[in-house]
XYZ file of C-alpha atoms in Angstrom:
296
model
C 115.478 15.726 130.301
C 116.675 19.029 128.843
C 113.163 20.423 129.167
C 113.052 19.538 132.876
C 116.452 21.131 133.432
C 115.276 24.265 131.657
C 112.168 24.403 133.845
C 114.260 24.030 137.003
C 116.625 26.764 135.856
C 113.704 29.071 135.105
C 112.133 28.416 138.524
C 115.494 29.000 140.207
C 116.010 32.251 138.283
C 112.567 33.490 139.314
C 112.990 32.583 142.978
C 116.613 33.631 143.423
C 116.010 37.427 143.739
C 113.285 36.943 146.359
C 115.360 34.422 148.323
C 118.379 36.740 148.262
C 116.344 39.737 149.454
C 114.643 37.758 152.229
C 118.013 36.406 153.362
C 119.689 39.824 153.394
C 116.878 41.842 154.949
C 115.152 39.269 157.195
C 117.149 36.120 157.934
C 120.516 37.763 158.614
C 119.098 40.656 160.732
C 117.003 38.204 162.755
C 120.064 36.046 163.365
C 122.011 39.138 164.470
C 119.283 40.059 166.950
C 119.586 36.618 168.562
C 123.379 36.858 168.516
C 123.574 40.351 170.027
C 121.141 39.404 172.802
C 123.983 37.342 174.285
C 126.287 40.360 174.626
C 126.592 43.261 177.019
C 127.077 46.165 174.633
C 126.144 49.825 174.549
C 125.884 49.883 170.755
C 128.345 52.715 170.128
C 131.717 51.143 170.875
C 133.645 47.984 170.033
C 133.648 46.927 173.660
C 131.406 43.856 173.699
C 131.207 41.345 176.525
C 129.813 37.900 175.798
C 127.663 36.868 178.778
C 125.463 34.047 177.564
C 121.878 34.425 178.895
C 122.528 37.103 181.508
C 120.348 39.640 179.683
C 117.408 37.250 179.840
C 117.944 36.665 183.568
C 117.821 40.413 184.136
C 114.703 40.652 181.970
C 112.867 38.124 184.116
C 113.298 40.458 187.120
C 112.765 43.753 185.300
C 109.449 45.120 186.591
C 109.257 47.725 183.830
C 109.567 45.010 181.201
C 106.966 42.853 182.940
C 104.634 45.869 182.984
C 105.209 46.371 179.254
C 104.302 42.716 178.626
C 101.058 43.110 180.574
C 100.207 46.251 178.610
C 101.012 44.527 175.298
C 98.854 41.507 176.090
C 95.982 43.785 177.150
C 96.269 45.823 173.940
C 96.486 42.761 171.674
C 93.560 41.017 173.372
C 91.143 43.950 173.443
C 92.035 45.328 170.012
C 91.747 41.889 168.406
C 88.431 40.881 169.993
C 86.672 44.240 169.663
C 87.921 44.927 166.130
C 86.972 41.429 164.974
C 83.435 41.637 166.376
C 82.731 45.140 165.041
C 84.322 44.483 161.631
C 82.361 41.245 161.105
C 79.135 42.897 162.255
C 79.410 45.875 159.891
C 80.602 43.648 157.050
C 77.518 41.468 157.463
C 75.186 44.469 157.608
C 76.667 46.172 154.547
C 76.891 42.919 152.567
C 73.558 41.313 153.293
C 71.228 44.144 154.254
C 69.612 46.630 151.894
C 71.444 49.687 153.194
C 71.368 52.881 151.163
C 74.786 54.282 150.293
C 76.737 51.073 150.875
C 79.709 52.263 148.848
C 79.767 55.544 150.790
C 79.970 53.689 154.110
C 82.685 51.408 152.745
C 84.802 54.428 151.907
C 84.115 56.139 155.235
C 85.057 53.040 157.229
C 88.208 52.459 155.178
C 89.570 56.031 155.383
C 91.277 55.550 158.812
C 93.357 52.719 157.357
C 94.924 54.919 154.688
C 95.962 57.562 157.217
C 99.470 57.416 158.640
C 100.004 56.711 162.332
C 101.262 60.277 162.780
C 97.995 61.703 161.416
C 95.892 59.343 163.557
C 97.916 60.295 166.635
C 97.378 63.986 165.871
C 93.628 63.430 165.446
C 93.247 61.620 168.747
C 95.599 64.040 170.462
C 93.108 66.762 169.525
C 90.116 64.617 170.521
C 91.606 63.780 173.927
C 92.832 67.308 174.719
C 91.528 68.012 178.257
C 90.814 71.702 177.612
C 89.563 72.074 174.037
C 89.301 68.431 172.958
C 86.240 67.125 171.146
C 85.497 64.401 173.701
C 85.435 66.630 176.777
C 83.600 69.340 174.828
C 80.806 66.885 173.933
C 80.594 65.724 177.552
C 80.357 69.347 178.685
C 77.631 70.080 176.112
C 75.649 67.113 177.465
C 76.126 68.367 181.057
C 78.250 65.332 181.887
C 81.136 67.282 183.393
C 81.699 64.547 185.962
C 82.788 62.230 183.113
C 85.471 64.581 181.803
C 88.927 63.053 182.110
C 92.583 63.650 181.432
C 92.345 60.997 178.730
C 96.080 60.916 178.029
C 97.226 61.818 181.539
C 95.237 59.547 183.835
C 97.248 56.327 184.474
C 94.030 54.364 184.985
C 92.520 55.057 181.556
C 95.353 56.147 179.239
C 95.959 52.619 177.907
C 92.278 52.342 176.969
C 92.463 55.663 175.139
C 95.240 54.212 172.987
C 93.303 50.983 172.472
C 90.297 52.939 171.176
C 92.520 54.743 168.645
C 93.960 51.436 167.429
C 90.490 49.915 167.043
C 89.253 52.949 165.114
C 92.201 52.661 162.745
C 91.813 48.918 162.077
C 88.060 48.337 161.697
C 87.713 49.501 158.084
C 90.518 47.360 156.708
C 89.240 44.109 158.186
C 85.635 44.985 157.414
C 86.485 45.244 153.710
C 88.290 41.880 153.841
C 85.270 40.192 155.436
C 82.892 41.851 152.979
C 84.890 40.380 150.093
C 84.508 36.895 151.600
C 80.794 37.344 152.273
C 80.155 38.579 148.737
C 81.380 35.240 147.355
C 78.780 33.209 149.300
C 75.938 32.157 146.964
C 72.655 33.909 147.730
C 70.847 30.590 147.209
C 72.217 29.388 150.568
C 70.367 32.157 152.389
C 67.216 31.644 150.329
C 67.172 27.936 151.197
C 67.786 28.686 154.871
C 65.013 31.277 154.825
C 62.580 28.734 153.374
C 63.518 26.372 156.204
C 62.569 29.070 158.714
C 66.046 30.234 159.703
C 66.185 33.883 160.767
C 68.971 36.285 159.848
C 70.876 35.731 163.083
C 70.790 31.951 162.646
C 71.823 32.337 158.986
C 74.794 34.399 160.091
C 76.044 31.787 162.566
C 75.278 28.729 160.412
C 76.167 30.032 156.941
C 78.126 33.289 156.921
C 80.507 32.716 159.827
C 81.517 29.138 158.913
C 82.125 30.059 155.262
C 84.381 33.042 156.075
C 86.183 31.241 158.887
C 89.393 30.734 156.888
C 89.547 34.465 156.244
C 89.041 35.172 159.943
C 91.848 32.760 160.863
C 94.204 34.562 158.513
C 93.277 38.019 159.776
C 93.755 36.964 163.390
C 97.456 36.532 162.651
C 97.445 39.962 160.995
C 95.829 41.364 164.131
C 98.699 40.166 166.303
C 101.498 41.426 164.034
C 99.889 44.772 163.168
C 98.805 45.502 166.749
C 102.301 44.829 168.088
C 103.801 47.206 165.509
C 101.144 49.933 165.531
C 100.892 50.053 169.325
C 104.632 50.818 169.434
C 104.293 53.671 166.933
C 101.199 55.077 168.638
C 102.859 54.967 172.041
C 106.034 56.647 170.775
C 104.110 59.501 169.175
C 101.327 60.074 171.707
C 102.654 59.179 175.182
C 106.282 57.957 174.978
C 105.267 55.230 177.418
C 103.876 57.553 180.075
C 102.418 58.374 182.432
C 104.482 56.252 184.806
C 104.997 53.535 182.199
C 101.263 52.788 181.981
C 101.334 52.764 178.159
C 104.731 51.152 177.717
C 104.563 48.173 175.347
C 107.437 45.788 174.818
C 108.558 47.286 171.493
C 108.676 50.814 172.924
C 110.595 49.510 175.942
C 112.989 47.682 173.623
C 113.564 50.884 171.642
C 114.337 52.878 174.783
C 116.785 50.296 176.084
C 118.547 49.739 172.763
C 118.733 53.294 171.407
C 118.325 55.761 174.277
C 119.760 53.947 177.302
C 122.966 52.616 175.710
C 121.965 49.028 176.439
C 121.844 47.628 172.919
C 122.449 44.008 173.921
C 119.692 44.208 176.532
C 117.362 45.734 173.958
C 118.084 42.880 171.546
C 117.200 40.400 174.299
C 113.812 42.108 174.508
C 113.597 41.817 170.711
C 114.136 38.058 170.968
C 111.322 37.767 173.507
C 109.008 39.808 171.271
C 109.872 37.651 168.258
C 109.219 34.404 170.127
C 106.042 35.789 171.728
C 104.590 36.847 168.355
C 105.567 33.569 166.681
C 104.162 31.369 169.461
C 100.973 33.422 169.799
C 100.317 33.210 166.046
C 100.889 29.438 166.121
C 98.540 29.027 169.098
C 95.821 31.115 167.408
C 96.090 29.059 164.221
C 95.858 25.824 166.199
C 92.916 26.931 168.330
C 90.928 28.228 165.356
C 91.660 25.205 163.171
C 88.585 23.458 161.841
C 87.414 21.528 158.792
C 87.347 23.685 155.694
C 83.831 24.246 154.341
C 83.491 24.608 150.602
C 80.645 25.710 148.354
């Protein structure tokens, strides 16, 4: 009995610091966001007006917020799908093919992930510069002047310019994760499949993909969370939501309302929507991608 009590005390002592930190820095702030979303408050005075769900009613009619939701969904969808496909493809090539300099390519692909968002924004700001930028310079060298664009100034393409930067930043990280999963698959599986006449493409879809599926499911949730956060930072640094709100995502719109427009309560209402959106989307992704676990 004393031994069991000692074990429980030890477990409690080990968990207590983590529980306290999570409560102080996550649970309480999240609760406060929900609470403040019910108030009309500028954020700088003690004059708060409790108004129930009025902020959410205004949100439902706010065209700028609805535009930011559309932009966010577009960014999350394209970044997730394109990054996943490219990362899995390169991971499979570098893991299973006899490519010279594999370690060199691993490092090259991973470098963007260790750069800060500020550095990445500066790099793509230089690439997209309409006068001396690398992209327009290459197009001019190839006599494709008709394809030159104001990459960060054209409302029709600016969101895609940001999406490309986000994809470039994320590919290396997820590629390394998938390579780690592929490296653990026994080579005998591929040898047996090869003897049965299965080509490399069929081996990929019948062996590699099913056996790394759990890893893909996990990273899909990472995609959602990281894209929501990084898109906000990229937008703030590179475009500030412009031109004409075409790159506004819901976190950048929340920041403007809460901290620059003296509408803190309204901004927290946006924060509640973002929280629920991210939580529900992650749950839906996990449910859709659920399948029987394959072991080897």
